[in-house]
Short mmCIF file of C-alpha atoms in Angstrom, two decimals:
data_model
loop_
_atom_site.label_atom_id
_atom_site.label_comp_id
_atom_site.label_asym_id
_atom_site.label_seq_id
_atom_site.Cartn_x
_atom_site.Cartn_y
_atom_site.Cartn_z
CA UNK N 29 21.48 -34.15 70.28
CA UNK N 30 18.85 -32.12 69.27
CA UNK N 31 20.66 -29.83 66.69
CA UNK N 32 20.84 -33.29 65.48
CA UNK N 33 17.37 -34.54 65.37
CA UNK N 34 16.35 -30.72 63.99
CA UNK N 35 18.60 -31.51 61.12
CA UNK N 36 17.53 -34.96 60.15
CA UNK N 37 13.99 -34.34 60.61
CA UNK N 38 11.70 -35.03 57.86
CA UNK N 39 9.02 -33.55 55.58
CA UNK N 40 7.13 -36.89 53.41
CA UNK N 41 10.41 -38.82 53.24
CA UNK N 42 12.67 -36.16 52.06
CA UNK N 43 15.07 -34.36 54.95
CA UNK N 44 13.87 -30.52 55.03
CA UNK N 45 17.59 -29.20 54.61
CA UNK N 46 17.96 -31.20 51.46
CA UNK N 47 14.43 -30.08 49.97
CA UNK N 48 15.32 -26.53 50.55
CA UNK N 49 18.58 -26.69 48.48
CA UNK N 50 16.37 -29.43 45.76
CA UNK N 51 14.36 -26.22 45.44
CA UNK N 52 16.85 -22.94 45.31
CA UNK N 53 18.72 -25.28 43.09
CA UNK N 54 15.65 -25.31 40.51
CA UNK N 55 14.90 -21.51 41.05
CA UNK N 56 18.20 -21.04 40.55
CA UNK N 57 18.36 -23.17 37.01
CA UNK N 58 14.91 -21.23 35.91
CA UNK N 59 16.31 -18.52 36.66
CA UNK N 60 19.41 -18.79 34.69
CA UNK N 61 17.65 -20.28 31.68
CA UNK N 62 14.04 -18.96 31.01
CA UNK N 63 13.39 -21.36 28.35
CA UNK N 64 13.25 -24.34 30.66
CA UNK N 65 11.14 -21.95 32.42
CA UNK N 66 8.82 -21.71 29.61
CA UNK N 67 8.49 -24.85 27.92
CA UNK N 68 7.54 -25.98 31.52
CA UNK N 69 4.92 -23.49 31.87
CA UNK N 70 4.13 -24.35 28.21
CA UNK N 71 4.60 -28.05 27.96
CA UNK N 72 1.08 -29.15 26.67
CA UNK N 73 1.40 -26.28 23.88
CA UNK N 74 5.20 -27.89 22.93
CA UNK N 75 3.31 -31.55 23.33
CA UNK N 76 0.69 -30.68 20.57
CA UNK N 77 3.45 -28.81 18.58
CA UNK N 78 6.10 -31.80 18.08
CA UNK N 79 3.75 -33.93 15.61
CA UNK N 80 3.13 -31.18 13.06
CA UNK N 81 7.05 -30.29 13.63
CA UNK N 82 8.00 -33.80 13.30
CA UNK N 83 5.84 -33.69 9.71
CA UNK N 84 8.01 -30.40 8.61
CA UNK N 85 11.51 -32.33 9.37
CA UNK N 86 10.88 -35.18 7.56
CA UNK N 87 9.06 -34.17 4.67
CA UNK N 88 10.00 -30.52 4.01
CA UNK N 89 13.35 -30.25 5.38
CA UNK N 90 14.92 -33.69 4.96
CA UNK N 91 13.89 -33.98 1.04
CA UNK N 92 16.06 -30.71 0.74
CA UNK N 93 19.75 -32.89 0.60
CA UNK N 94 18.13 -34.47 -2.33
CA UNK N 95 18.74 -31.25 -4.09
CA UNK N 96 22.54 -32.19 -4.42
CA UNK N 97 21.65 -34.57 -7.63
CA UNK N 98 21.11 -31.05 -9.76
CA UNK N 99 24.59 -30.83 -9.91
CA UNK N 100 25.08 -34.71 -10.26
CA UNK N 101 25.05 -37.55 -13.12
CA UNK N 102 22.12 -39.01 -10.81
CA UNK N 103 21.96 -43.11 -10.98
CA UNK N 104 18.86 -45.19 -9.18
CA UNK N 105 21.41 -47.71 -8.82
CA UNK N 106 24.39 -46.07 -7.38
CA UNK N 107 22.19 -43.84 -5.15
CA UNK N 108 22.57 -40.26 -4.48
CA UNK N 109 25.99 -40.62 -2.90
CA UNK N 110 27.74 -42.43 -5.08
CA UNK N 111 26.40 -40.60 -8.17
CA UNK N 112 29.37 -38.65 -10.19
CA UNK N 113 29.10 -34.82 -10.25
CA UNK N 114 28.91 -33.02 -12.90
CA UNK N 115 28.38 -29.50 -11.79
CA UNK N 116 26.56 -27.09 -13.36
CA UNK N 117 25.98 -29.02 -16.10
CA UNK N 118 22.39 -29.36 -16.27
CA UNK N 119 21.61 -25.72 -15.64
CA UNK N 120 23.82 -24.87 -18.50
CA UNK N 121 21.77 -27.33 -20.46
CA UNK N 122 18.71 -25.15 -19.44
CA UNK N 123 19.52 -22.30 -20.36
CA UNK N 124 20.49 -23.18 -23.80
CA UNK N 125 17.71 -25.24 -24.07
CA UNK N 126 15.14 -24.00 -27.45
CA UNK N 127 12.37 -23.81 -24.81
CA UNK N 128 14.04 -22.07 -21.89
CA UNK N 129 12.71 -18.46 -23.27
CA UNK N 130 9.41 -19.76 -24.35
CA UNK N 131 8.69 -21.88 -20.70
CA UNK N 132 9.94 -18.45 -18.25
CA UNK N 133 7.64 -16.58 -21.06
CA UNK N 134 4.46 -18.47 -20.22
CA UNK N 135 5.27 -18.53 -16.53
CA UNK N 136 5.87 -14.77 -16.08
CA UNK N 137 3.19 -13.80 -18.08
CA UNK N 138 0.35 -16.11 -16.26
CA UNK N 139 1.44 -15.36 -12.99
CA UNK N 140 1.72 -11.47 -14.10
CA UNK N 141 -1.80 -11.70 -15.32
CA UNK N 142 -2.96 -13.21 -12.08
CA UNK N 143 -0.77 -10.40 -10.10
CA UNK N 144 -3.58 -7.74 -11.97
CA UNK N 145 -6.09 -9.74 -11.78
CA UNK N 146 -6.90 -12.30 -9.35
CA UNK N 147 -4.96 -10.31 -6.45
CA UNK N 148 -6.19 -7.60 -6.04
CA UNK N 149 -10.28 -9.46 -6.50
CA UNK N 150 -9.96 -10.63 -3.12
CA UNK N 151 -9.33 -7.39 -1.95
CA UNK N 152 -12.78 -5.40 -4.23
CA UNK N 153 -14.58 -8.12 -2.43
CA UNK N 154 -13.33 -7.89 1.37
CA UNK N 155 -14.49 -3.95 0.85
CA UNK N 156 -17.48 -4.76 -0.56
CA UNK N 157 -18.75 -7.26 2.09
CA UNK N 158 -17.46 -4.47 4.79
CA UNK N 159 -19.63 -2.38 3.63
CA UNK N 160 -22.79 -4.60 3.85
CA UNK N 161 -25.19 -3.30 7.00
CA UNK N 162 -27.46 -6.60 6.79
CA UNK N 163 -24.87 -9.49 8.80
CA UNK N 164 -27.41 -12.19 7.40
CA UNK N 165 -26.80 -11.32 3.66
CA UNK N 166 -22.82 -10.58 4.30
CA UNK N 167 -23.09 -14.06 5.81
CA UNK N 168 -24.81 -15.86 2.82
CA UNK N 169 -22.24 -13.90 0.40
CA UNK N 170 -18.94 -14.96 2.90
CA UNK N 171 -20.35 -18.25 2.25
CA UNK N 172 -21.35 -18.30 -1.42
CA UNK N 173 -17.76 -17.31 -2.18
CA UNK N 174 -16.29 -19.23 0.09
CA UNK N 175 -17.77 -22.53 -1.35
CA UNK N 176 -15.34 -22.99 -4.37
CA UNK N 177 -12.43 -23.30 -2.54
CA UNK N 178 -13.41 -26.43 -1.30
CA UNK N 179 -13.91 -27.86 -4.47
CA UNK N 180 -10.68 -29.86 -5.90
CA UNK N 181 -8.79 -28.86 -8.71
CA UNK N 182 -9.43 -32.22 -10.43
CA UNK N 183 -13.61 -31.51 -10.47
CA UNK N 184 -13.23 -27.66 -11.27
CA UNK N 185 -10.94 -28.83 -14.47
CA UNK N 186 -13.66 -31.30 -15.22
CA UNK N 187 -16.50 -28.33 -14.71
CA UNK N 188 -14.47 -26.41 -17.48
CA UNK N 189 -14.26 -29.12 -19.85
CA UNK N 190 -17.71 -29.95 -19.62
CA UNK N 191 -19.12 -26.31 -19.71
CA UNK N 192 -16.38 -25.16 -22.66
CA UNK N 193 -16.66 -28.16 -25.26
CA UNK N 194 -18.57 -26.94 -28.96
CA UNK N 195 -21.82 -28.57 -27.49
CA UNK N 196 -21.22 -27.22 -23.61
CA UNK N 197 -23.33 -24.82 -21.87
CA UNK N 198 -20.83 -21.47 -23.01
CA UNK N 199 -21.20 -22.35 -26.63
CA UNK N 200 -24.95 -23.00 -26.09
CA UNK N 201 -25.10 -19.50 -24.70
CA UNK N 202 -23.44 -17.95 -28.41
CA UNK N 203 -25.98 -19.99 -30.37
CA UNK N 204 -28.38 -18.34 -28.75
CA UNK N 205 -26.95 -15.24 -29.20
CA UNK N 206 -26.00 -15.42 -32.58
CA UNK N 207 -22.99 -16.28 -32.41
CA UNK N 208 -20.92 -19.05 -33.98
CA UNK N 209 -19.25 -21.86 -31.45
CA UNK N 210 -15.82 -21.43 -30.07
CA UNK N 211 -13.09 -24.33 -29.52
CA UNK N 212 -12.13 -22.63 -26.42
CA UNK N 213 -9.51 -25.57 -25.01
CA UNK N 214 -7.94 -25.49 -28.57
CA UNK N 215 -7.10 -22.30 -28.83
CA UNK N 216 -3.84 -21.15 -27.74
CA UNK N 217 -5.18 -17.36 -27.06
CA UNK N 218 -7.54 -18.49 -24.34
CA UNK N 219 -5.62 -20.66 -22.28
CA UNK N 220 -4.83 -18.07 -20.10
CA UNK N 221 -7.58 -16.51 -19.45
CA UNK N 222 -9.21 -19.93 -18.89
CA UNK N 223 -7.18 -20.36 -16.12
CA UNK N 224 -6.95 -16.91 -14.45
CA UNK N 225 -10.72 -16.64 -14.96
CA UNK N 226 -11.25 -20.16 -12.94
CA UNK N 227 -8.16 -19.32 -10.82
CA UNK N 228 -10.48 -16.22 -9.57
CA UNK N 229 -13.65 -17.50 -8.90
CA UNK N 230 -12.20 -20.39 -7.11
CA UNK N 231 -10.25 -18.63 -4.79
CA UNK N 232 -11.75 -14.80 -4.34
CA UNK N 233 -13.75 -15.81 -1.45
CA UNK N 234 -11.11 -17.64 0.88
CA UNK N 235 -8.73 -14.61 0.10
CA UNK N 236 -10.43 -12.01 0.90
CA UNK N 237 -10.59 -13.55 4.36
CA UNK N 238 -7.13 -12.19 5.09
CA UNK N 239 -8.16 -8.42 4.53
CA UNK N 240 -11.75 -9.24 5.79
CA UNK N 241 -9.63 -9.43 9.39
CA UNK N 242 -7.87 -6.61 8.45
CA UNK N 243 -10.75 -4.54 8.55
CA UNK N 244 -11.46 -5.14 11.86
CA UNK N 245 -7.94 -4.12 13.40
CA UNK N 246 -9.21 -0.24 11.46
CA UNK N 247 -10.48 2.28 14.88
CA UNK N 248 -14.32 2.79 14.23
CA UNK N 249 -13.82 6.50 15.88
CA UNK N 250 -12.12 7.09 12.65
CA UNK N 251 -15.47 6.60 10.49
CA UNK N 252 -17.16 9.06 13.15
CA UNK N 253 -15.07 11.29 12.96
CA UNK N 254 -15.13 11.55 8.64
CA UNK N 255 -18.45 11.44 9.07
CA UNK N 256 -18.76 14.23 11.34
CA UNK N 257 -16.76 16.17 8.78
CA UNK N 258 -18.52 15.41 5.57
CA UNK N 259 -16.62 12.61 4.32
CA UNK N 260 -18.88 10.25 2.27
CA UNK N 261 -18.10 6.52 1.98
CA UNK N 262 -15.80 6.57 -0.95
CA UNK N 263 -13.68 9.03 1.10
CA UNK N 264 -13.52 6.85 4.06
CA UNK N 265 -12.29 4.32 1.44
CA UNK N 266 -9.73 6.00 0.11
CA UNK N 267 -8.24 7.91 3.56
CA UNK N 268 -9.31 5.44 6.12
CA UNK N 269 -10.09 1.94 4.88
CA UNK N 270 -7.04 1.29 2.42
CA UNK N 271 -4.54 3.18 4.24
CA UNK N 272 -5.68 0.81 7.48
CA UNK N 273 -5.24 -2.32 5.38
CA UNK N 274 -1.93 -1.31 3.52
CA UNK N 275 0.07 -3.43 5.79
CA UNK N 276 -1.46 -6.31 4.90
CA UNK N 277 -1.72 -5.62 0.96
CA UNK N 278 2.29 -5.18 0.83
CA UNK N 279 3.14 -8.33 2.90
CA UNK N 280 0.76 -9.92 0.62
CA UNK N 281 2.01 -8.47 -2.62
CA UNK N 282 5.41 -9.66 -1.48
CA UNK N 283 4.47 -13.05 -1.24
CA UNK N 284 2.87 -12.85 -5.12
CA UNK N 285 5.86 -11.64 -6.29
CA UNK N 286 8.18 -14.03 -4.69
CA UNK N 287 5.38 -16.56 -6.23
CA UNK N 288 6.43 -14.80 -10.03
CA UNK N 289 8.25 -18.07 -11.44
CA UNK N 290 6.33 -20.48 -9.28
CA UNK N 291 2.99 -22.08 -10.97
CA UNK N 292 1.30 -24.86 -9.93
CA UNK N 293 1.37 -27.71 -12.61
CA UNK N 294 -1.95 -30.09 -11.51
CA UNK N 295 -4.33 -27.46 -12.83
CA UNK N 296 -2.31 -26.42 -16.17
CA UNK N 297 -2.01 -30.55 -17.06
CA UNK N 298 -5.50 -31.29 -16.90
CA UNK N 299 -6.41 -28.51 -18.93
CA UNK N 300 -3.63 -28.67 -21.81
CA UNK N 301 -3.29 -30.33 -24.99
CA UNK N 302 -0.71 -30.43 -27.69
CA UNK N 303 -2.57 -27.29 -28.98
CA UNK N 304 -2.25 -24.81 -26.29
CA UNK N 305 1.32 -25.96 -25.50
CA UNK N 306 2.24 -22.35 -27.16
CA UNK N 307 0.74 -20.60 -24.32
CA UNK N 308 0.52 -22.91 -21.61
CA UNK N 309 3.49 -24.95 -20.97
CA UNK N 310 5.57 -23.45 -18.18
CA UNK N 311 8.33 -24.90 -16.14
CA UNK N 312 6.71 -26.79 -13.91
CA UNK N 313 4.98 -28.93 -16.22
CA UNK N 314 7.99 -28.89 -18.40
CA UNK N 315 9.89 -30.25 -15.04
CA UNK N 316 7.25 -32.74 -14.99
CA UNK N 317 7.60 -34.39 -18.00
CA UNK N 318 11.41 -34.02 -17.45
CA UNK N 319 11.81 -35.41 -14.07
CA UNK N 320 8.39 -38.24 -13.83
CA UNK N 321 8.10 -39.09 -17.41
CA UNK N 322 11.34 -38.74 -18.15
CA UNK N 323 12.93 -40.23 -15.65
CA UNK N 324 15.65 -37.54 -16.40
CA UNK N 325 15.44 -36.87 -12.32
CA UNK N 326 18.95 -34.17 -12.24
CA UNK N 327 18.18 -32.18 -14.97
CA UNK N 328 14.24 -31.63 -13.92
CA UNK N 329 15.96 -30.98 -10.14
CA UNK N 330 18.44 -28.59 -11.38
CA UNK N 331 15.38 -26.61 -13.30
CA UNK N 332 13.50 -26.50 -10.20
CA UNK N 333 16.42 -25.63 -8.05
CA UNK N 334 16.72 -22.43 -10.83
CA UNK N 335 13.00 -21.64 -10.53
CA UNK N 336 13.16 -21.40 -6.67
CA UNK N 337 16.53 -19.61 -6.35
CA UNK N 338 14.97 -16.76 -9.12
CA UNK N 339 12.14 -16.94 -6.77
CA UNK N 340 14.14 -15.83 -3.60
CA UNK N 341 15.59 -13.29 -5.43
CA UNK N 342 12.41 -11.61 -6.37
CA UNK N 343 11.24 -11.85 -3.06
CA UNK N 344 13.90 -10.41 -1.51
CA UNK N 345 13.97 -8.00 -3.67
CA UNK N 346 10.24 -7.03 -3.48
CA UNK N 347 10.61 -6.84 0.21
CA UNK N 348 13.15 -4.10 0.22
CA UNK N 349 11.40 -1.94 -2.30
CA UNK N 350 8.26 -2.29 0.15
CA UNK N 351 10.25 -1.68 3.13
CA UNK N 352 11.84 1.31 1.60
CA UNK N 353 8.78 2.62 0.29
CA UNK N 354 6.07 1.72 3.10
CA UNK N 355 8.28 0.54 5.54
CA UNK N 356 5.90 -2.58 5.49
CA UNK N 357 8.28 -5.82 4.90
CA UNK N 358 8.29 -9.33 5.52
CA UNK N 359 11.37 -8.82 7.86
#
């Protein structure tokens, strides 16, 4: 009788024999799989997670099956399904196309230009700001450069315009040198450096953020220690400050170079005229005059779907010539 009453006794409702196996059963099932363990232990993090991972599925990764109407006669009508395939069809069209050479032209050779130029600016700049001793001016000049990052592409186009027309403030500046106005968004020879010029000064500041924390992962003991043995500050550069950020310069060369055939078209229509088409069409814009003008929605598909797949490829390829030269790689 009382083995009985022992047995049956309770704790808050719930028999103490039967809460004792409730519990080595869940010990026993975190044990056996840690992740339940951890999303527990982490459920407010997975909570505040699931909206911006609800935004990638349905707007980044669900769009992708659309890429099945490059290799299909695609209909409005008949939908994406029922469409009739046609294979490669459209990318042979491309490549035969008069202005396949003359679009992957423009594109390599902008986004070339920018790989000299405007990546390595952010860089000069992150060194230069390290090596500021006054934290209010580095401050003021973090913030100065910052600034016209924030400012849309659709006003800094307008900014150009306004500052490069026969009567604008750059001509106004030749007058008064002498010199004889320029119709700078006419001419075909200074597209590009229109737009690398304004691609630079609108983004140096928020890039060099990325090396700017760089610099503070390099050991300070180094710096003693060159100093201690002579080493001015253009040595410390050279054997302590780049070598310390290398990491970060190859992952982020990788990324440019994967970025070769990819160019943003808002910037590039807002700026170009019938003209400049010489040097500044590329294959966005061509895709977007193809696929939204058009209406020609496969074809401009099946030339985006060959810009992104020769994209891979020179990523890929970029990160095993890093990793067998630095050892640095994306993966």
């Amino acid at each position: 009788m009382e083995k009985s009453i022992r047995n049956t006794s309770h704790m808050g409702g719930i028999p103490i024999q039967q809460s004792k196996v409730q519990q080595e059963v869940g010990v026993s099932r975190m044990k056996t799989y840690p992740a339940l363990r951890n999303m527990k232990r982490s459920k407010y993090l997975y909570m505040i997670f699931f909206l911006p991972f609800c935004y990638y599925v349905l707007f980044h990764y669900w769009p992708i099956y659309g890429i099945i109407i490059a290799f299909k006669d695609y209909n409005i009508v008949k939908g994406i399904t029922a469409s009739p395939w046609v294979g490669f069809d459209h990318f042979n069209k491309f490549l035969i196309d008069p202005y396949f050479w003359k679009l992957v032209r423009n594109t390599l050779l902008i986004n070339v230009y920018e790989l000299f130029w405007a990546f390595p600016a952010p860089i000069i700049l992150a060194l230069l700001l390290n090596e500021l001793k006054s934290q209010r001016l580095k401050k003021f000049a973090q913030s100065v450069s910052y600034l016209p990052h924030f400012i849309s592409t659709v006003v800094v186009c307008g900014m150009l315009v306004n500052f490069l027309t026969t009567d604008g403030l750059v001509n106004q500046i030749i007058v008064w040198f002498g010199g004889t106005p320029i119709h700078f968004l006419m001419k075909p020879e200074w597209f590009r450096t229109i737009f690398i010029s304004s691609g630079v000064w609108q983004s140096i500041g928020w890039g060099s953020i990325i090396y700017l924390a760089a610099l503070t992962s390099v050991d300070e003991e180094l710096y003693d220690a060159a100093n201690i043995d002579g080493a001015n500050r253009w040595k410390q550069l050279l054997n302590i400050t780049l070598p310390g950020i290398a990491p970060t310069i190859s992952i982020m060369l990788i990324l440019n170079v994967g970025r070769l055939m990819a160019i943003g078209y808002e910037k590039i229509i807002l700026l170009y005229n019938g003209s400049t088409y010489e040097t500044a069409d590329v294959i966005s814009t061509y895709v977007y005059r193809r696929g939204l003008l058009g209406s020609d929605f496969s074809y401009a598909t099946a030339v985006e779907l060959f810009q992104a797949v020769v994209g891979l490829i020179l990523l890929v390829s970029a990160n095993r010539l890093s990793k067998k030269i630095s050892e640095t790689g994306l993966w």
